[in-house]
Coordinates of C-alpha atoms in Angstrom, one line a residue:
X173 CA 0.0 0.0 0.0
X174 CA 2.8 2.4 0.9
X175 CA 5.6 1.0 -1.3
X176 CA 4.3 2.2 -4.7
X177 CA 5.9 5.4 -6.1
X178 CA 2.3 6.7 -6.4
X179 CA 1.3 5.9 -2.8
X180 CA 0.6 8.6 -0.2
X181 CA 3.0 8.3 2.7
X182 CA 1.9 7.2 6.1
X183 CA 2.2 10.8 7.3
X184 CA 0.0 12.0 4.4
X185 CA -2.6 9.4 5.3
X186 CA -2.6 10.6 8.9
X187 CA -2.6 14.2 7.8
X188 CA 0.6 15.4 9.6
X189 CA 4.0 16.7 8.9
X190 CA 6.7 14.1 9.1
X191 CA 8.5 16.1 11.8
X192 CA 5.7 16.0 14.4
X193 CA 6.3 14.5 17.8
X194 CA 4.8 11.2 18.9
X195 CA 1.9 12.7 20.9
X196 CA 0.8 14.9 18.0
X197 CA 1.1 11.9 15.7
X198 CA -1.1 9.9 18.1
X199 CA -3.8 12.6 18.2
X200 CA -3.8 12.8 14.4
X201 CA -4.3 9.0 14.2
X202 CA -7.3 9.1 16.6
X203 CA -8.8 12.0 14.7
X204 CA -8.4 10.2 11.4
X205 CA -9.9 7.1 12.8
X206 CA -13.1 9.0 13.8
X207 CA -13.2 10.8 10.4
X208 CA -12.9 7.7 8.3
X209 CA -14.8 5.1 10.4
X210 CA -17.5 3.5 8.2
X211 CA -20.0 3.8 11.1
X212 CA -19.8 7.6 11.0
X213 CA -20.0 7.8 7.2
X214 CA -16.3 7.4 6.4
X215 CA -14.6 5.4 3.6
X216 CA -13.8 1.9 4.7
X217 CA -10.8 1.7 2.3
X218 CA -9.3 4.9 3.8
X219 CA -10.1 3.7 7.3
X220 CA -7.9 0.6 6.6
X221 CA -5.2 2.8 5.3
X222 CA -5.2 4.9 8.5
X223 CA -4.8 1.8 10.6
X224 CA -2.0 0.5 8.5
X225 CA -0.2 3.8 8.5
X226 CA -0.3 3.7 12.3
X227 CA 1.1 0.2 12.3
X228 CA 4.1 1.5 10.4
X229 CA 4.8 4.7 12.4
X230 CA 3.0 4.2 15.7
X231 CA 6.1 3.1 17.6
X232 CA 9.5 4.9 17.8
X233 CA 11.2 1.8 16.4
X234 CA 8.7 1.3 13.6
X235 CA 8.7 5.0 12.8
X236 CA 12.5 5.1 12.6
X237 CA 12.6 2.1 10.2
X238 CA 9.8 3.6 8.1
X239 CA 11.6 6.9 7.9
X240 CA 14.9 5.2 6.8
X241 CA 13.1 3.3 4.1
X242 CA 10.9 6.0 2.7
X243 CA 13.2 9.0 2.5
X244 CA 12.3 10.8 5.7
X245 CA 15.6 10.1 7.5
X246 CA 19.0 11.6 6.7
X247 CA 20.1 8.3 5.2
X248 CA 17.9 5.8 3.3
X249 CA 18.3 2.0 3.6
X250 CA 15.7 1.0 1.1
X251 CA 16.4 0.0 -2.5
X252 CA 13.1 -1.6 -3.5
X253 CA 12.6 0.6 -6.6
X254 CA 16.0 -0.2 -8.1
X255 CA 16.4 -2.9 -10.8
X256 CA 16.7 -6.2 -8.9
X257 CA 19.8 -8.2 -9.4
X258 CA 19.4 -11.7 -11.0
X259 CA 19.6 -14.5 -8.5
X260 CA 20.8 -18.0 -9.5
X261 CA 17.9 -20.3 -9.9
X262 CA 18.0 -23.9 -11.2
X263 CA 14.3 -24.4 -11.4
X264 CA 12.7 -24.7 -14.9
X265 CA 11.6 -21.2 -16.0
X266 CA 9.2 -19.9 -18.6
X267 CA 10.7 -18.9 -21.9
X268 CA 11.1 -15.1 -21.8
X269 CA 12.0 -12.5 -24.4
X270 CA 12.4 -8.8 -24.1
X271 CA 13.0 -6.6 -21.1
X272 CA 10.0 -6.2 -18.8
X273 CA 9.7 -2.6 -17.6
X274 CA 12.8 -1.7 -19.6
X275 CA 11.3 1.1 -21.7
X276 CA 9.5 2.8 -18.8
X277 CA 12.6 2.6 -16.6
X278 CA 14.8 4.2 -19.3
X279 CA 12.1 6.9 -19.8
X280 CA 11.9 7.5 -16.1
X281 CA 15.7 7.9 -15.7
X282 CA 15.8 10.4 -18.6
X283 CA 13.0 12.5 -17.3
X284 CA 13.9 12.5 -13.6
X285 CA 17.3 14.0 -14.6
X286 CA 15.7 16.5 -16.8
X287 CA 13.3 17.4 -14.0
X288 CA 16.1 17.8 -11.5
X289 CA 17.7 20.3 -13.9
X290 CA 20.7 20.6 -16.2
X291 CA 23.9 20.2 -14.3
X292 CA 22.2 18.9 -11.1
X293 CA 23.7 15.7 -9.7
X294 CA 21.3 12.8 -9.2
X295 CA 23.4 10.2 -7.5
X296 CA 20.4 8.0 -6.8
X297 CA 17.4 8.4 -9.1
X298 CA 15.5 5.9 -7.0
X299 CA 16.0 7.7 -3.7
X300 CA 12.5 7.8 -2.0
X301 CA 12.8 11.4 -1.1
X302 CA 13.6 12.4 -4.7
X303 CA 10.8 10.2 -6.1
X304 CA 8.3 11.5 -3.7
X305 CA 8.9 15.1 -4.9
X306 CA 8.8 14.2 -8.6
X307 CA 5.7 15.0 -10.8
X308 CA 3.0 12.3 -10.8
X309 CA 3.7 11.3 -14.4
X310 CA 7.3 10.5 -13.6
X311 CA 6.3 8.5 -10.5
X312 CA 3.8 6.7 -12.7
X313 CA 6.5 5.6 -15.1
X314 CA 8.4 4.1 -12.3
X315 CA 5.3 2.5 -10.8
X316 CA 4.4 0.9 -14.1
X317 CA 7.9 -0.4 -14.6
X318 CA 7.8 -2.1 -11.2
X319 CA 4.4 -3.5 -12.1
X320 CA 5.7 -5.0 -15.3
X321 CA 8.7 -6.5 -13.5
X322 CA 6.4 -8.1 -10.9
X323 CA 4.3 -9.7 -13.6
X324 CA 7.4 -11.0 -15.3
X325 CA 8.6 -12.7 -12.1
X326 CA 5.2 -14.4 -11.7
X327 CA 5.1 -15.7 -15.2
X328 CA 8.8 -16.9 -15.0
X329 CA 7.9 -19.0 -12.0
X330 CA 5.1 -20.9 -13.9
X331 CA 7.6 -23.1 -15.7
X332 CA 8.6 -24.2 -19.2
X333 CA 5.1 -24.7 -20.4
X334 CA 4.8 -20.9 -20.6
X335 CA 6.3 -18.4 -23.1
X336 CA 6.2 -14.6 -22.6
X337 CA 7.3 -11.6 -24.7
X338 CA 7.7 -8.3 -22.8
X339 CA 7.6 -4.7 -24.1
X340 CA 6.2 -5.7 -27.5
X341 CA 6.0 -2.9 -30.0
X342 CA 2.6 -2.4 -31.7
X343 CA 3.3 0.9 -33.6
X344 CA 5.6 3.8 -34.1
X345 CA 5.0 5.3 -30.7
X346 CA 6.7 3.3 -27.8
X347 CA 3.9 4.4 -25.5
X348 CA 1.6 2.1 -27.5
X349 CA 3.4 -1.1 -26.5
X350 CA 1.9 -4.3 -25.3
X351 CA 3.4 -5.0 -21.8
X352 CA 3.3 -8.8 -22.1
X353 CA 2.2 -11.5 -24.5
X354 CA 1.7 -14.8 -22.6
X355 CA 1.4 -18.1 -24.4
X356 CA 0.3 -20.9 -22.1
X357 CA -1.6 -24.2 -22.4
X358 CA -4.7 -22.3 -21.1
X359 CA -4.6 -19.9 -24.0
X360 CA -2.9 -16.9 -25.6
X361 CA -3.2 -13.7 -23.6
X362 CA -2.4 -10.0 -23.9
X363 CA -1.5 -8.7 -20.5
X364 CA -1.3 -5.1 -19.2
X365 CA 0.5 -4.4 -15.9
X366 CA -0.6 -1.2 -14.3
X367 CA -0.4 0.8 -11.0
X368 CA -2.9 3.6 -10.8
X369 CA -2.1 4.4 -7.2
X370 CA -5.6 3.9 -5.9
X371 CA -8.7 1.7 -5.8
X372 CA -10.4 1.4 -9.2
X373 CA -14.0 0.7 -10.3
X374 CA -15.6 -0.6 -13.4
X375 CA -18.2 0.7 -15.9
X376 CA -19.3 -0.6 -19.3
X377 CA -16.3 -2.8 -19.8
X378 CA -13.7 -0.2 -18.7
X379 CA -11.7 0.5 -15.6
X380 CA -12.6 3.8 -14.0
X381 CA -11.8 5.8 -10.9
X382 CA -10.1 9.1 -9.8
X383 CA -6.7 7.5 -10.1
X384 CA -7.3 6.3 -13.6
X385 CA -8.2 9.8 -15.0
X386 CA -9.3 10.0 -18.6
X387 CA -7.4 6.8 -19.7
X388 CA -9.2 3.8 -21.1
X389 CA -6.9 0.9 -20.2
X390 CA -9.0 -1.9 -21.5
X391 CA -9.6 -0.2 -24.8
X392 CA -5.9 0.5 -25.2
X393 CA -5.0 -3.1 -24.3
X394 CA -7.4 -4.5 -26.9
X395 CA -6.1 -2.2 -29.6
X396 CA -2.5 -3.2 -29.0
X397 CA -3.5 -6.9 -29.0
X398 CA -5.3 -6.4 -32.4
X399 CA -2.1 -4.9 -33.9
X400 CA 0.0 -7.8 -32.6
X401 CA -2.5 -10.4 -33.8
X402 CA -2.6 -9.0 -37.3
X403 CA 1.2 -8.8 -37.6
X404 CA 1.7 -12.4 -36.3
X405 CA -1.5 -13.9 -37.8
X406 CA -2.5 -15.3 -34.4
X407 CA -5.7 -15.0 -32.4
X408 CA -5.7 -14.0 -28.8
X409 CA -8.0 -15.9 -26.4
X410 CA -8.3 -13.3 -23.7
X411 CA -7.0 -10.0 -22.1
X412 CA -5.7 -9.6 -18.6
X413 CA -5.1 -6.4 -16.7
X414 CA -2.9 -6.9 -13.6
X415 CA -3.2 -4.4 -10.7
X416 CA -1.7 -4.1 -7.2
X417 CA -3.7 -6.1 -4.7
X418 CA -4.8 -3.0 -2.7
X419 CA -6.3 -1.5 -5.8
X420 CA -9.0 -4.2 -6.3
X421 CA -11.9 -5.2 -4.0
X422 CA -11.8 -8.8 -5.2
X423 CA -9.0 -11.0 -6.5
X424 CA -10.5 -11.5 -10.0
X425 CA -13.1 -9.3 -11.7
X426 CA -14.5 -10.6 -15.0
X427 CA -15.3 -7.8 -17.4
X428 CA -17.2 -10.1 -19.8
X429 CA -16.5 -10.1 -23.5
X430 CA -15.3 -6.8 -24.8
X431 CA -15.1 -6.4 -28.6
X432 CA -15.1 -10.2 -28.8
X433 CA -12.4 -10.8 -26.3
X434 CA -12.9 -12.1 -22.7
X435 CA -11.3 -9.6 -20.3
X436 CA -10.5 -10.0 -16.6
X437 CA -8.8 -7.7 -14.1
X438 CA -6.8 -9.5 -11.5
X439 CA -4.8 -8.8 -8.3
X440 CA -1.1 -9.3 -8.8
X441 CA -1.2 -12.2 -6.3
X442 CA -3.9 -14.0 -8.3
X443 CA -2.2 -13.8 -11.7
X444 CA -0.5 -17.2 -11.5
X445 CA -3.8 -18.9 -10.6
X446 CA -5.6 -17.2 -13.5
X447 CA -2.9 -18.2 -16.1
X448 CA -2.8 -21.8 -14.9
X449 CA -6.6 -22.3 -14.8
X450 CA -7.4 -20.0 -17.8
X451 CA -9.8 -17.2 -18.3
X452 CA -13.5 -18.4 -18.7
X453 CA -14.4 -18.5 -22.3
X454 CA -10.8 -18.8 -23.6
X455 CA -10.0 -21.9 -25.6
X456 CA -7.0 -23.9 -24.5
X457 CA -4.0 -24.4 -26.8
X458 CA -2.0 -27.6 -27.2
X459 CA 0.2 -29.8 -29.4
X460 CA 1.1 -28.5 -32.9
X461 CA -1.1 -25.4 -32.5
X462 CA 0.9 -24.3 -29.5
X463 CA 4.2 -24.7 -31.4
X464 CA 2.8 -22.9 -34.5
X465 CA 1.6 -19.9 -32.4
X466 CA 4.9 -19.7 -30.6
X467 CA 6.8 -19.8 -33.9
X468 CA 4.6 -17.1 -35.5
X469 CA 5.1 -14.8 -32.5
X470 CA 8.8 -15.4 -32.3
X471 CA 9.3 -14.5 -36.0
X472 CA 7.1 -11.4 -35.8
X473 CA 7.4 -9.7 -32.4
X474 CA 9.6 -6.6 -32.2
X475 CA 10.4 -4.8 -29.0
X476 CA 10.4 -1.1 -28.0

């Protein structure tokens, strides 16, 4: 909840300055509990955030650890937004092509230095204090890169029966990329990994909410899938949008069939289950057909 570049800090949730003393912090926590309690007309999701924020900073030890990890202390000890180093792993992994989150990370690194100013030193572009001050669009680039990398790790752990292509180009504009193409025995899927920084809703086959803004994620995903399908002469079985667990009320939200394609929105923790079991209405692929689809995609896919 508080580890996304788009997240409000624990102090912002409690409505206080990070420098307040412990007693003022406690008073703010009790006030926010009363303001957000569902029995008094408050928002249940915000009420849970307030409780979690207090768990993080409600004790001197916890607060000190939180401050070090989120840029409120003189020195930071947290590196969760940097590119993770590869660890030796002898387990069978999914076939993987392309660099998940690579384009957005490169774009973020370019823009964060431009935003800091010409000649300004940026020793650590992932420093939480720096990221927290950056414009929302820059933070969103980093958040989406992290989301794509998380999806890639999930698919990789599913084993050799799965093949995934990351950062697939679908046009001249790199923004119009398809985050992941996943080929599995349960079907061929176009996958979008997103982090909107807040709880989302649904209306008429689209994802909605204040954090989404004017974007139409499902429409964009389906358009990119169509471009890939035409180029490779394959047919996608379904579309999957992956969001952080805290942004969804339930683990899997079926959107029905949108423009002839079954669409589901899933929590990050539920993605492996969905890919193994398949999306309802999607035809399984096996044998020679699986080999043929993989070959067509491998010969056609280009990366941003």
